[in-house]
mmCIF file of C-alpha atoms and ligand atoms in Angstrom:
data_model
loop_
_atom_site.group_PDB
_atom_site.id
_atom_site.type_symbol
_atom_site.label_atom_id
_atom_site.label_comp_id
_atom_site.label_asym_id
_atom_site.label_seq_id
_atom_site.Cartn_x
_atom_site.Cartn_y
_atom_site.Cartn_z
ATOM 1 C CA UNK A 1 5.673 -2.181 15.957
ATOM 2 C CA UNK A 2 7.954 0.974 14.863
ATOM 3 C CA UNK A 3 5.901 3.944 14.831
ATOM 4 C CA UNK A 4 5.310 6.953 12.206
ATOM 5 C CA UNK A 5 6.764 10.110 13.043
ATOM 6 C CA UNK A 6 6.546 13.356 11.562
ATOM 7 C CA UNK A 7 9.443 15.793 12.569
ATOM 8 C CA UNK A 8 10.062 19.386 11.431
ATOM 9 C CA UNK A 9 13.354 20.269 11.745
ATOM 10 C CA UNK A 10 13.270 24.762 11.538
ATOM 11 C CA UNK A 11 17.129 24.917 11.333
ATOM 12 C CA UNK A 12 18.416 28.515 11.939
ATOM 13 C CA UNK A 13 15.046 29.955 11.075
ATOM 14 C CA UNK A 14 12.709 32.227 13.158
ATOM 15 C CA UNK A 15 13.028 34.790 16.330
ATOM 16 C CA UNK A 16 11.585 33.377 19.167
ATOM 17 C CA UNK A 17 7.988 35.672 18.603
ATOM 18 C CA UNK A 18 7.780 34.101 15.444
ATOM 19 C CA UNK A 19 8.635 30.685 16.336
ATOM 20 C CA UNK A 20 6.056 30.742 19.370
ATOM 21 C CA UNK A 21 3.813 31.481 16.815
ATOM 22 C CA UNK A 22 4.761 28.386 14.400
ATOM 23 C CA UNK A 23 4.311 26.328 17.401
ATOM 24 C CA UNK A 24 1.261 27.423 18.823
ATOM 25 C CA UNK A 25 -0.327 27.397 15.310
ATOM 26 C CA UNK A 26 0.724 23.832 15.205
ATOM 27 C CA UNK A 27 -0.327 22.659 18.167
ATOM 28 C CA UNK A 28 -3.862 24.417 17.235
ATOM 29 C CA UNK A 29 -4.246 22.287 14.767
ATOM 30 C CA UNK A 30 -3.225 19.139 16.509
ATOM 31 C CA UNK A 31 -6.269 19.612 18.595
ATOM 32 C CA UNK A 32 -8.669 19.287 15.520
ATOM 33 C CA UNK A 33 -7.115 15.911 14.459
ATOM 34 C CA UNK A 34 -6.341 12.639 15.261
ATOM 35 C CA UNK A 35 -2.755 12.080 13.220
ATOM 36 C CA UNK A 36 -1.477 8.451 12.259
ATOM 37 C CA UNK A 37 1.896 9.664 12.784
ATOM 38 C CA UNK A 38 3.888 10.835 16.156
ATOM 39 C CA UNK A 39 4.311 15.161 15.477
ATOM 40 C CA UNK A 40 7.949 16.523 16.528
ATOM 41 C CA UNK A 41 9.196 19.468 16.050
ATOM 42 C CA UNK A 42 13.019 20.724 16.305
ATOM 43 C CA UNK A 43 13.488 24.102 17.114
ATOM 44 C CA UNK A 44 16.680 26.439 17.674
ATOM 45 C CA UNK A 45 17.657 26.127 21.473
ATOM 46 C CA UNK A 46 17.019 30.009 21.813
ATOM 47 C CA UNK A 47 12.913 28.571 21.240
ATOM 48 C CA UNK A 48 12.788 25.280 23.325
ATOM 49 C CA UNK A 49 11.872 26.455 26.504
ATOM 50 C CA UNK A 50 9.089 29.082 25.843
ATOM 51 C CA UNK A 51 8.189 26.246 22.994
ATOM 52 C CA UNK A 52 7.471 23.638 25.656
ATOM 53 C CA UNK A 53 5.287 25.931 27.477
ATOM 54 C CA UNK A 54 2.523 26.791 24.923
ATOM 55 C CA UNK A 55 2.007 23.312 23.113
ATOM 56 C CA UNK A 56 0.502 19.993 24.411
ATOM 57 C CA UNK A 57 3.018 18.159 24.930
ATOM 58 C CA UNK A 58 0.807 14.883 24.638
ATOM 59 C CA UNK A 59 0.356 15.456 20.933
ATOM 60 C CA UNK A 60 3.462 17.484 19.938
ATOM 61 C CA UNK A 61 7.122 16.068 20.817
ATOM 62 C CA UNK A 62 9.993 18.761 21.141
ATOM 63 C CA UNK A 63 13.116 18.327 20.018
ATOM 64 C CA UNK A 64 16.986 20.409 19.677
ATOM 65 C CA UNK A 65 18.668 20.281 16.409
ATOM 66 C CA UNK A 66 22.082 19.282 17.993
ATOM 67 C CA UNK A 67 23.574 19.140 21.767
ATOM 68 C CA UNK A 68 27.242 19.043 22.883
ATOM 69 C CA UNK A 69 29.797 16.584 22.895
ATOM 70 C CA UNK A 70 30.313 17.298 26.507
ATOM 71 C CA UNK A 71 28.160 17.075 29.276
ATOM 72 C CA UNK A 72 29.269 20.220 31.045
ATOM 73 C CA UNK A 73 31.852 23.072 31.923
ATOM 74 C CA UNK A 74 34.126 25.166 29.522
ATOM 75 C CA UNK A 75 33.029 24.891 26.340
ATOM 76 C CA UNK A 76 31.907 28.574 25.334
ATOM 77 C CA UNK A 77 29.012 28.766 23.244
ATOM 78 C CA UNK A 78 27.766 25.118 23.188
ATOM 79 C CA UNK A 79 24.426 23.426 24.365
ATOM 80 C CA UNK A 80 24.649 20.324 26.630
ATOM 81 C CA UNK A 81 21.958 17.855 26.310
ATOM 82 C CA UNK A 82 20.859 17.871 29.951
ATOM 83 C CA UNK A 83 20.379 21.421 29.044
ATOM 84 C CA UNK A 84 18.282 20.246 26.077
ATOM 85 C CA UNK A 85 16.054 18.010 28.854
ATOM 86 C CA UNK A 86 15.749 20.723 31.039
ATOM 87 C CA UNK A 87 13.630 22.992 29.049
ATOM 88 C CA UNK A 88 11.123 19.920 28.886
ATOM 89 C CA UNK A 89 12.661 18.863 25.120
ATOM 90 C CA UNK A 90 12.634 15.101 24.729
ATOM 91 C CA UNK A 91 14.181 14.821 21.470
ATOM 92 C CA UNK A 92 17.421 15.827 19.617
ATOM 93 C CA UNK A 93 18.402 16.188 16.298
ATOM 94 C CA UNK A 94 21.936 14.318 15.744
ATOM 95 C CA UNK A 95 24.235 14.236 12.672
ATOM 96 C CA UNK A 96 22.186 16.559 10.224
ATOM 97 C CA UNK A 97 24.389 16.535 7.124
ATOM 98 C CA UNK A 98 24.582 20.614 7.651
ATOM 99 C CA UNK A 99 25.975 20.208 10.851
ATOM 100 C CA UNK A 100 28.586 17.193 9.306
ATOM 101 C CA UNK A 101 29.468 19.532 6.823
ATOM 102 C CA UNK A 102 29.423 23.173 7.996
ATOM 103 C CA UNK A 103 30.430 22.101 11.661
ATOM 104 C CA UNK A 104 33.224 18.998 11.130
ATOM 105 C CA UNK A 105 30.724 16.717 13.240
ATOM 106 C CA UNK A 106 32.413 13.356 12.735
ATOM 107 C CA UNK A 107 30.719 9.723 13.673
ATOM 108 C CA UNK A 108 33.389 9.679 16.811
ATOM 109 C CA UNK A 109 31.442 13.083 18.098
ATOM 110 C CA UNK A 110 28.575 11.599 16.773
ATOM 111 C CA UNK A 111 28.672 8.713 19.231
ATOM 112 C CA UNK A 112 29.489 11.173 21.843
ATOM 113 C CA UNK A 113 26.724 13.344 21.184
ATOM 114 C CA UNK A 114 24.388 10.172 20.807
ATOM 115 C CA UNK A 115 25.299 8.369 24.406
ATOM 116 C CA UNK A 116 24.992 11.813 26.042
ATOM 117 C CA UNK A 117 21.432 12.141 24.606
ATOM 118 C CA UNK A 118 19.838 8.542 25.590
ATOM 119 C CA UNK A 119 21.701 9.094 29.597
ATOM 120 C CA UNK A 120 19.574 12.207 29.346
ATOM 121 C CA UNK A 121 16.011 10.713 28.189
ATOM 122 C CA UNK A 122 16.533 12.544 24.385
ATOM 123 C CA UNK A 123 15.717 10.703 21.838
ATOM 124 C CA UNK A 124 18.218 10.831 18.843
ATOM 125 C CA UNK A 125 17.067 11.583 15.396
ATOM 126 C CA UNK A 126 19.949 10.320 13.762
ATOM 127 C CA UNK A 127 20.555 11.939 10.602
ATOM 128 C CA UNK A 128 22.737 9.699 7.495
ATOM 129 C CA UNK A 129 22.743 10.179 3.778
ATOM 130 C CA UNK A 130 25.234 10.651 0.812
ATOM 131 C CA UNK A 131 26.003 13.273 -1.239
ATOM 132 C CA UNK A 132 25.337 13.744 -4.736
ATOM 133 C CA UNK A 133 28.683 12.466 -6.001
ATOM 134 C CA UNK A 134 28.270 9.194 -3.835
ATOM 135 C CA UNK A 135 25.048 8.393 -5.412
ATOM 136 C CA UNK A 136 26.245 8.673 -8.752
ATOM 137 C CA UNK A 137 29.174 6.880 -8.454
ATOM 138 C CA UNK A 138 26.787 4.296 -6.747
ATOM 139 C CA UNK A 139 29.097 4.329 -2.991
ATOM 140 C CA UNK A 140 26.003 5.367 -1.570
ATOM 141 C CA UNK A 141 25.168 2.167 0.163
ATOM 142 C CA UNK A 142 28.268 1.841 1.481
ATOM 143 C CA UNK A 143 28.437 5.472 2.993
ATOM 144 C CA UNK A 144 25.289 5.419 4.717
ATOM 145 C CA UNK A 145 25.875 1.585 6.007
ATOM 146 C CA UNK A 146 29.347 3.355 7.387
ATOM 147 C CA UNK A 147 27.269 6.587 9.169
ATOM 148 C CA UNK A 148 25.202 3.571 11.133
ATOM 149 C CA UNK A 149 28.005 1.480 12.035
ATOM 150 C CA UNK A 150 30.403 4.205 13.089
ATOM 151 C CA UNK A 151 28.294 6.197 15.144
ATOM 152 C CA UNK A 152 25.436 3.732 16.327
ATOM 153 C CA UNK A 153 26.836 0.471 16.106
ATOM 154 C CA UNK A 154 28.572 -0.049 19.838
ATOM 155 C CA UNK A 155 25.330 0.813 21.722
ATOM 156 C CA UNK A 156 23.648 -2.332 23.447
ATOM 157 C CA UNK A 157 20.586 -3.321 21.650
ATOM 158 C CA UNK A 158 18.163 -2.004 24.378
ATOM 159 C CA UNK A 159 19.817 1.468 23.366
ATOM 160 C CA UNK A 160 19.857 1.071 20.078
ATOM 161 C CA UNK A 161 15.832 0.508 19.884
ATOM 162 C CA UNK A 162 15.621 4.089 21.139
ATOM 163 C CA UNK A 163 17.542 5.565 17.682
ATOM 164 C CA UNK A 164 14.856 6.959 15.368
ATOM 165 C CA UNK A 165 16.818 7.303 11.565
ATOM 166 C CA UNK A 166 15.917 9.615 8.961
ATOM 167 C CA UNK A 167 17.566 9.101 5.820
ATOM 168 C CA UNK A 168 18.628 12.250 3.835
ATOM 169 C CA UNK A 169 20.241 12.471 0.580
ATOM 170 C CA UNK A 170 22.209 15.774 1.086
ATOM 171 C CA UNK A 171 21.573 16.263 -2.851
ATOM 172 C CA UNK A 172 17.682 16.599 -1.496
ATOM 173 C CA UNK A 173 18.094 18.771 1.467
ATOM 174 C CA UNK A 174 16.751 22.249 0.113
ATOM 175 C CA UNK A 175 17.139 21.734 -3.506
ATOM 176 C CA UNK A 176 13.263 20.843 -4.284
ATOM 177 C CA UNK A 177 14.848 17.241 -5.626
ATOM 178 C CA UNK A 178 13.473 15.155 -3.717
ATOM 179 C CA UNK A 179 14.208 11.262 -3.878
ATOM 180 C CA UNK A 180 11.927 8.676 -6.169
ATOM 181 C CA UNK A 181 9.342 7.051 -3.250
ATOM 182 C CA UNK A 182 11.226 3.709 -5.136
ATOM 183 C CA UNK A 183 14.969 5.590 -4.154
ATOM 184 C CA UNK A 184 13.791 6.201 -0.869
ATOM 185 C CA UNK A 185 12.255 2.433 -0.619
ATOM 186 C CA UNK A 186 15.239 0.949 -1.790
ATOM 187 C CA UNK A 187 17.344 2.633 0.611
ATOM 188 C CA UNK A 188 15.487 2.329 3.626
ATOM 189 C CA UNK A 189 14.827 -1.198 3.076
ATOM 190 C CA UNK A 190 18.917 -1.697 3.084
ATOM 191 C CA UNK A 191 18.832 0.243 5.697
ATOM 192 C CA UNK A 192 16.203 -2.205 7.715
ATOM 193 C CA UNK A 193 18.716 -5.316 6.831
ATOM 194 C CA UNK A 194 21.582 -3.445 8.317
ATOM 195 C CA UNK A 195 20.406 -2.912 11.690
ATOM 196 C CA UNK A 196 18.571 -6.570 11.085
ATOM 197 C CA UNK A 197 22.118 -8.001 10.521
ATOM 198 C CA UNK A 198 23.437 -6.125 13.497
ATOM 199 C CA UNK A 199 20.667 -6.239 16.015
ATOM 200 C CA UNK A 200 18.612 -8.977 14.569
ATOM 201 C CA UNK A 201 15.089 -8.305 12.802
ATOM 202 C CA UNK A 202 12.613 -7.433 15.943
ATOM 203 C CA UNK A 203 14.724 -4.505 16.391
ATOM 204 C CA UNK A 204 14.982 -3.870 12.807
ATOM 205 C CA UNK A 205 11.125 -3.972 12.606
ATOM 206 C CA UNK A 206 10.863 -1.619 15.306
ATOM 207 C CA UNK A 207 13.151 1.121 13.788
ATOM 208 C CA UNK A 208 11.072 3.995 12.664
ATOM 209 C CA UNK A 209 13.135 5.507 9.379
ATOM 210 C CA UNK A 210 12.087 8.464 8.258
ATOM 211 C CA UNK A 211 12.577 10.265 4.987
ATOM 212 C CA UNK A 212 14.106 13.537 4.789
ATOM 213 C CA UNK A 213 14.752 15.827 1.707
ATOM 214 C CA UNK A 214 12.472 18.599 -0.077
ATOM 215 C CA UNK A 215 9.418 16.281 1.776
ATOM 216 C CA UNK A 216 6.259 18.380 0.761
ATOM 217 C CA UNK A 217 2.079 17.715 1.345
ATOM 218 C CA UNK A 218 2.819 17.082 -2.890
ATOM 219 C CA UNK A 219 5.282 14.005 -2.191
ATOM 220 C CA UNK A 220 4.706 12.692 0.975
ATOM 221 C CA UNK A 221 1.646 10.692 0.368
ATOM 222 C CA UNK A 222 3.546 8.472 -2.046
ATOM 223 C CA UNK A 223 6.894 8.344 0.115
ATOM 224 C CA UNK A 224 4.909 7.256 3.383
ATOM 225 C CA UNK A 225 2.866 4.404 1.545
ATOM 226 C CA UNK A 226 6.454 2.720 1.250
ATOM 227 C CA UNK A 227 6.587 0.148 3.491
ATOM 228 C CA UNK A 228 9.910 1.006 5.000
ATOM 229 C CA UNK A 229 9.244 4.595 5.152
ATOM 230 C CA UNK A 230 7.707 5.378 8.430
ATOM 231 C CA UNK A 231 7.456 9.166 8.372
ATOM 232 C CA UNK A 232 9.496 12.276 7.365
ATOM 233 C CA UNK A 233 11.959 14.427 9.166
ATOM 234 C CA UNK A 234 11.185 18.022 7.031
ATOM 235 C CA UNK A 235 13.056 21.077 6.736
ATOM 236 C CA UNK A 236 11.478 23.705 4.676
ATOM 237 C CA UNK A 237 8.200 22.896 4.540
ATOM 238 C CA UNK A 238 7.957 22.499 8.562
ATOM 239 C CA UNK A 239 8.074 26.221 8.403
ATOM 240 C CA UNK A 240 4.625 26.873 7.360
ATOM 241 C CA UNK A 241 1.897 25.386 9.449
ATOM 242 C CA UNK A 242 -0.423 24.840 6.827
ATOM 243 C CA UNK A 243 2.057 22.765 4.855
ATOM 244 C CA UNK A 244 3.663 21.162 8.114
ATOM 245 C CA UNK A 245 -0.089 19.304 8.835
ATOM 246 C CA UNK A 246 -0.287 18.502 5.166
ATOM 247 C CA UNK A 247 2.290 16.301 5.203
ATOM 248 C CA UNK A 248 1.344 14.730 9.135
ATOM 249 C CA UNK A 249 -2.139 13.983 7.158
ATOM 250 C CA UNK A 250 -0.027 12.168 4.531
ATOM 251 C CA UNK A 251 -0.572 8.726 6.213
ATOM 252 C CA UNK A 252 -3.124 6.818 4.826
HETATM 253 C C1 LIG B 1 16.371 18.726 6.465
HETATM 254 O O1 LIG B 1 17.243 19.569 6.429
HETATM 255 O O2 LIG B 1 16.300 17.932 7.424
HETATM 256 C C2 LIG B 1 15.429 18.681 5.350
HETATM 257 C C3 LIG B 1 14.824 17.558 5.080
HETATM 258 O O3 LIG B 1 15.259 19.845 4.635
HETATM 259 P P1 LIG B 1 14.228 20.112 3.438
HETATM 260 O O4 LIG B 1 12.939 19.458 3.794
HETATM 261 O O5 LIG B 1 14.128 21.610 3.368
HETATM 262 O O6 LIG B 1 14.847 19.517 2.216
#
């Protein structure tokens, strides 16, 4: 069966003392508990190496935010994802609606970026949502059925079962709005019957979806008893340790 996963996702946030610090505070207080829930956390590439050396590694996953579209040579400034693997990361953030709209990351890139992650043992966190004006002109099934198929839908099924899917509403990325647990229900469950359609329902079942958007130790209890939410990927609060575990002790 799909698993629960709690990711952080820091963003641009933290100098490498300070995000050694996150980390190891983290991973403290990992040790203490037994969580119902896989514990990720995505860190700026700067971080991933020195990351990887102070946590256990057995109860906290690393993961990039992004990685290139290309698997090497001149491409000034960019991150491959066998870089990514190298530093002992095993999972990458893919498609964040920042990086679709700040960076012009498109689903062809996106498949690019996704491919070049699974032939280089990442696992994708693949990021889809819609923004506010797609919800309330009520496209926003459509636009997040589109993300999937564009991006995800040629990969072979065995591949495909690798995906882990967070569902973001850009409108509640940052803006303390977070989704209804019913919104995020309803949306995840269409979500399921996509892939279900696609893939067929095993591997439907077995995709973890996670919720993503103002997630907070306040909310998350009520989004993760949803039956087709199986964790959260978390921006802001994944900054604070204290607030971080309250919402990987959210699972009943
Ligand atoms: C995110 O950007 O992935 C996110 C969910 O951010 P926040 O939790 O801050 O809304």
């Amino acid at each position: 069966m799909r698993k629960n996963i709690v990711a952080g996702n820091w963003k641009m946030n933290t100098t490498l003392p300070e995000g050694i610090a996150l980390a190891k505070a983290v991973n403290e207080a990992l040790k203490n508990i037994t969580p119902k829930c896989d514990v990720v956390i995505g860190v700026p590439f700067t971080h991933l190496a020195s990351v990887n050396e102070v946590i256990d590694k057995s109860k906290l996953g690393l993961g990039a935010e992004n990685c290139a579209d290309h698997l090497s040579g001149a491409y000034t400034g960019e991150v491959s994802a066998p870089m990514v693997a190298s530093t002992g990361a095993n999972y990458v953030i893919l498609g964040h609606s920042e990086r679709r709209q700040y960076y012009g990351e498109t689903s062809e890139t996106l498949k690019t970026k996704v491919n070049l992650a699974l032939e280089n043992n990442l696992t994708p966190i693949f990021c889809i949502g819609e923004v506010l004006e797609e919800r309330e002109n009520n496209t926003y099934f459509d636009v997040v059925k589109k993300q999937i198929e564009e991006a995800l839908f040629e990969l072979p099924a065995d591949k495909f079962g690798q995906i882990i899917l967070a569902y973001e509403p850009v409108w509640a990325i940052g803006t303390g709005k977070t989704a209804t647990d019913d919104q995020a229900e309803e949306m995840h469950a269409f979500i399921r019957g996509v892939i279900a359609d696609k893939y067929g329902k095993e591997i439907a079942d077995n995709t973890s979806i996670l919720y993503g958007g103002s997630c907070k130790p306040s909310n998350a209890k009520a989004l993760f008893a949803k039956p087709n939410v199986d964790g959260g990927l978390i921006g802001g609060a994944s900054l604070d340790a204290e607030s971080f575990m309250g919402i990987v002790t959210a699972f009943e």
